PDB file of C-alpha atoms in Angstrom:
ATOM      1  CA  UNK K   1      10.704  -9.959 -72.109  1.00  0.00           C
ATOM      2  CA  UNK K   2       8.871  -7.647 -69.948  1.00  0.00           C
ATOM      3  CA  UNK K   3       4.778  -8.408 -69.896  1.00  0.00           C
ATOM      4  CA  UNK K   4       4.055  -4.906 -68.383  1.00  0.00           C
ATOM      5  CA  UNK K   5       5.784  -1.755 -68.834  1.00  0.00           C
ATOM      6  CA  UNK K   6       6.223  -1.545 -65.332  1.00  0.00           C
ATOM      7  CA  UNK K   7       7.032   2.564 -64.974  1.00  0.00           C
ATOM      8  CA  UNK K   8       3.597   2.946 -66.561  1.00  0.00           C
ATOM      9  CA  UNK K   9       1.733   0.321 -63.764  1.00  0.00           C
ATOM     10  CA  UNK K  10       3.454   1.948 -61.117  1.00  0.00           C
ATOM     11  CA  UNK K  11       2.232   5.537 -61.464  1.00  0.00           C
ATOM     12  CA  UNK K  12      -1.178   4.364 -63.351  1.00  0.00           C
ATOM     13  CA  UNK K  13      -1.775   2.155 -60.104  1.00  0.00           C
ATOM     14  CA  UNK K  14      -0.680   4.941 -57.888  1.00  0.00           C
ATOM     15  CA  UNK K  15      -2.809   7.103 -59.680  1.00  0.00           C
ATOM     16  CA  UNK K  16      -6.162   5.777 -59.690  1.00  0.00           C
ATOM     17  CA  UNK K  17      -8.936   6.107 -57.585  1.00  0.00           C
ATOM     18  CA  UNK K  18     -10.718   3.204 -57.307  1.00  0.00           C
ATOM     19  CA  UNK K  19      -7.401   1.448 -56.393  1.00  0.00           C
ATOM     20  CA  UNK K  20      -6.821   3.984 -53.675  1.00  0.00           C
ATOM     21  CA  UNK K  21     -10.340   3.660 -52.443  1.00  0.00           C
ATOM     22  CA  UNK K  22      -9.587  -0.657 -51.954  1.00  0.00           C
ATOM     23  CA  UNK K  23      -6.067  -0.422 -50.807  1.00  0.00           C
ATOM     24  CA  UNK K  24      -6.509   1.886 -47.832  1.00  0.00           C
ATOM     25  CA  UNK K  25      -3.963   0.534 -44.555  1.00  0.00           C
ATOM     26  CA  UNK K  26      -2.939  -2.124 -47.296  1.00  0.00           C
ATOM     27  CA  UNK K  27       1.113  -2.922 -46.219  1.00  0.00           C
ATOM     28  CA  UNK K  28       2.387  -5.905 -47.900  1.00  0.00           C
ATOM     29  CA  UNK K  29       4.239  -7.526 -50.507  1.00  0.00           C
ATOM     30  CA  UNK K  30       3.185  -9.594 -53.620  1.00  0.00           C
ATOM     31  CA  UNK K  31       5.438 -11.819 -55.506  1.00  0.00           C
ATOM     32  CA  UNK K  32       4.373 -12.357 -59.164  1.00  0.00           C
ATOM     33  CA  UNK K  33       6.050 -15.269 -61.103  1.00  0.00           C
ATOM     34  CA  UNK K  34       5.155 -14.610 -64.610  1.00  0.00           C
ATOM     35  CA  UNK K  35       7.116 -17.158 -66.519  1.00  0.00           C
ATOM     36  CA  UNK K  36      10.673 -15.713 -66.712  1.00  0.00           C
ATOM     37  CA  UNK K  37      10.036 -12.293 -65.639  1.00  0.00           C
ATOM     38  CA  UNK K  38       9.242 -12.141 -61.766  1.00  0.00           C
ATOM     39  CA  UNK K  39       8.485  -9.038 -59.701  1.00  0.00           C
ATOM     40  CA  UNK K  40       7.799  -8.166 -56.527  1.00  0.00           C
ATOM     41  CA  UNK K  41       5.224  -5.452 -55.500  1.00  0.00           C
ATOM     42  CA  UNK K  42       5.676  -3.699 -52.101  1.00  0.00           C
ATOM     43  CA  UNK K  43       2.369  -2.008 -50.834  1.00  0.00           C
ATOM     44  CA  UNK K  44       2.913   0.840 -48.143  1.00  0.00           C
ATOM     45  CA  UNK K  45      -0.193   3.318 -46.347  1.00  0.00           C
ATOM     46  CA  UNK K  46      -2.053   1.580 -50.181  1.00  0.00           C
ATOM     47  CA  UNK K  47       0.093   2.687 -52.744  1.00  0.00           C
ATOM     48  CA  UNK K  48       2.922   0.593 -54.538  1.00  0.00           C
ATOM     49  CA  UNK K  49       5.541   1.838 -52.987  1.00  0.00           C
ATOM     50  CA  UNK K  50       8.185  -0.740 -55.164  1.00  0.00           C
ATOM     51  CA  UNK K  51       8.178  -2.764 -57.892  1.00  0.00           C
ATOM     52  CA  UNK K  52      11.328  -4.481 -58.728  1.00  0.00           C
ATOM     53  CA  UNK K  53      12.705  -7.919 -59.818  1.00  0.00           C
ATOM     54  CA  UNK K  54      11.711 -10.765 -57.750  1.00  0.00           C
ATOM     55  CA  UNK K  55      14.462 -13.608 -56.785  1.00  0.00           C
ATOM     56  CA  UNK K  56      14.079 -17.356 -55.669  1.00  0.00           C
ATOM     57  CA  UNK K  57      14.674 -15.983 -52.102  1.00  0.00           C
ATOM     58  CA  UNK K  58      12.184 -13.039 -52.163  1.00  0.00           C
ATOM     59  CA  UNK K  59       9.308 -13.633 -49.980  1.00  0.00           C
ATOM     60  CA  UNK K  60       6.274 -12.360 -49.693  1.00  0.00           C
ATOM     61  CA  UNK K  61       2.786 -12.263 -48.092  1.00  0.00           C
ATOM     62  CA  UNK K  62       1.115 -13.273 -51.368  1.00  0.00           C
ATOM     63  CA  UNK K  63       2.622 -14.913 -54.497  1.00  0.00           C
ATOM     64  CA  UNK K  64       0.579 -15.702 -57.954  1.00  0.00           C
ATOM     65  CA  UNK K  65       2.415 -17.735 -60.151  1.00  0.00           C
ATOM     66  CA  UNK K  66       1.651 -19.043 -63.818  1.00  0.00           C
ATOM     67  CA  UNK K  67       3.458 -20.013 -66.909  1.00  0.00           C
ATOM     68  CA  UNK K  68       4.439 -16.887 -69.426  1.00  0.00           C
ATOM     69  CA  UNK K  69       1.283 -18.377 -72.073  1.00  0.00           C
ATOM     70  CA  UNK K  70      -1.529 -18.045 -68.848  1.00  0.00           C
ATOM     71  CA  UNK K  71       0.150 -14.636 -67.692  1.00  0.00           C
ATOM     72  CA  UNK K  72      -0.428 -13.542 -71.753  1.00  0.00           C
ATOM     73  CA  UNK K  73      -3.699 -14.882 -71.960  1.00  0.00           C
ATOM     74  CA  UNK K  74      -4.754 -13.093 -68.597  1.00  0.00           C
ATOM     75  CA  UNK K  75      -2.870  -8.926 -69.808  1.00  0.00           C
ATOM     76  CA  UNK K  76      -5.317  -9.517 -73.187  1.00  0.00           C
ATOM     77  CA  UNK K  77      -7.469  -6.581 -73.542  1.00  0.00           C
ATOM     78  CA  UNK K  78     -10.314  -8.478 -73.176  1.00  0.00           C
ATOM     79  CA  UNK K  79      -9.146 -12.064 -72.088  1.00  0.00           C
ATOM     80  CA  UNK K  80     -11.214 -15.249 -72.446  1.00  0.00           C
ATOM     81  CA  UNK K  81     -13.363 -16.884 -69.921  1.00  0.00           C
ATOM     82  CA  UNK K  82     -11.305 -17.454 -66.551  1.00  0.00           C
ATOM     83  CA  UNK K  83      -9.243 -15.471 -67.666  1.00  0.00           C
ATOM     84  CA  UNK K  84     -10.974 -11.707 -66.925  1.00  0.00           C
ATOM     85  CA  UNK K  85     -10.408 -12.351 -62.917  1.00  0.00           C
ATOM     86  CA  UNK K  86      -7.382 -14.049 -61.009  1.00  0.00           C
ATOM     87  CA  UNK K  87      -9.857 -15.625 -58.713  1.00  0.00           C
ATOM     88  CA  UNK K  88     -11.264 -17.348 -61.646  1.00  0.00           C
ATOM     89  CA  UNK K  89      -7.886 -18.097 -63.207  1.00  0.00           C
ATOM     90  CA  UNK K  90      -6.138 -19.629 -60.061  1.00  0.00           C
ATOM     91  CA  UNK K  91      -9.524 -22.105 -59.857  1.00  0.00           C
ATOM     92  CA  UNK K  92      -9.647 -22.817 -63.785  1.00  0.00           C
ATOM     93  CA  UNK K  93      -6.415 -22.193 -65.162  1.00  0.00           C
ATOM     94  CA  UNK K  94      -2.801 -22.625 -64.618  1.00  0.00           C
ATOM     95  CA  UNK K  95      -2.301 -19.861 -62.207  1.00  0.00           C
ATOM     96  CA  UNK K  96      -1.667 -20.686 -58.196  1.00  0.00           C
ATOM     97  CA  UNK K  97      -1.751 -18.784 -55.348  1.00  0.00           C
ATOM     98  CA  UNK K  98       0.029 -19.032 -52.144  1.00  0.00           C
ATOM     99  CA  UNK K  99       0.225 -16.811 -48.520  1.00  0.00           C
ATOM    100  CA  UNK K 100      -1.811 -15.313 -46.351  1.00  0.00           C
ATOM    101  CA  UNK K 101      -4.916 -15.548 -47.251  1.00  0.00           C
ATOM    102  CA  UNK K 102      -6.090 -12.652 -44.949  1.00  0.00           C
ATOM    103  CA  UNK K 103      -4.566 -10.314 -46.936  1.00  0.00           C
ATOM    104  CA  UNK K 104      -5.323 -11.849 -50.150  1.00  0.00           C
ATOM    105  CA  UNK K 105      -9.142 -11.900 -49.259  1.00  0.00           C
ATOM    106  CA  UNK K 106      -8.832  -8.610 -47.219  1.00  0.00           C
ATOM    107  CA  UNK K 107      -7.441  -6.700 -50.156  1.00  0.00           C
ATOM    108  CA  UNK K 108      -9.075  -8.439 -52.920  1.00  0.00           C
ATOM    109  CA  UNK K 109     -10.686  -5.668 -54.275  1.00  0.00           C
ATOM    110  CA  UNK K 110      -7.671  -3.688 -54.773  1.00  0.00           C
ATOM    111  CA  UNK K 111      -6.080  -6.718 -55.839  1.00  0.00           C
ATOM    112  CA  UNK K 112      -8.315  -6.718 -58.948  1.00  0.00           C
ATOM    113  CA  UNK K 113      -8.710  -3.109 -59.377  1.00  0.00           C
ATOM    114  CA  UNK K 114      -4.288  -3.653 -59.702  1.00  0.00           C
ATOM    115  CA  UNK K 115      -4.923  -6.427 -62.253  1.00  0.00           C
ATOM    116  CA  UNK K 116      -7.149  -4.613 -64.315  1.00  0.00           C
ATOM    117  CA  UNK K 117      -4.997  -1.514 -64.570  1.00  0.00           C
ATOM    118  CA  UNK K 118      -1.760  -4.072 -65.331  1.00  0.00           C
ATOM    119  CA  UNK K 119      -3.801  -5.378 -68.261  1.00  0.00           C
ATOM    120  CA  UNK K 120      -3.909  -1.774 -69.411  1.00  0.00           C
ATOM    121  CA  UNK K 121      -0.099  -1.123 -69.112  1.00  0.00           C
ATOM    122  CA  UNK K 122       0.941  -4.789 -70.820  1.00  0.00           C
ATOM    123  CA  UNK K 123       3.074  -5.165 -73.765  1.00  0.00           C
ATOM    124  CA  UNK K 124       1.865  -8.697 -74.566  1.00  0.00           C
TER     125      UNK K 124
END
């Protein structure tokens, strides 16, 4: 089952401002394991150019991976402690991270400002 009704994130991301204003020059690709529904983000001149389903042989400059239960807890509407930030949910829960961590820390502002706006567009 899909967490995110991913038309919606793609134009809502590509749509607001504040993500705009973080993701300038951002071109890279995310990989997203969220329990049994993967996806992979491709970010071009800082807009989400694709999102589509990830495979075992997709790679990609960052990945965030966590069980379908953390990825749940983290889309809530208001989500519990270590939860409300992946930062804080890669260091206290059952999320990991992996990749360049240039571009992870370089774009982590838009990075959160895309978070925020998938919690908006979830179906959980």
């Amino acid at each position: 089952m899909a967490m995110i009704d991913k038309d919606a994130f793609v134009a809502s991301v590509n749509s607001d401002p504040e993500f705009a204003l973080a993701s300038r020059f951002l071109n890279s690709t995310m990989k997203l394991d969220m329990g049994d529904d993967p996806i992979l983000l491709t970010f071009r001149d800082g807009k989400l150019a694709n999102l589509s389903e990830a495979t075992l042989f997709d790679s990609a400059d960052v990945g965030i991976k966590g069980s379908a239960e953390d990825w749940q807890e983290f889309l809530q509407p208001i989500p519990k402690p270590f939860y409300h930030d992946m930062f804080a949910a890669v260091v206290r829960e059952g999320f990991e991270w992996s990749g360049d961590v240039v571009t992870m820390f370089a774009y982590y502002s838009a990075f959160r400002r895309m978070f925020d706006v998938m919690r908006e567009n979830a179906t959980v």
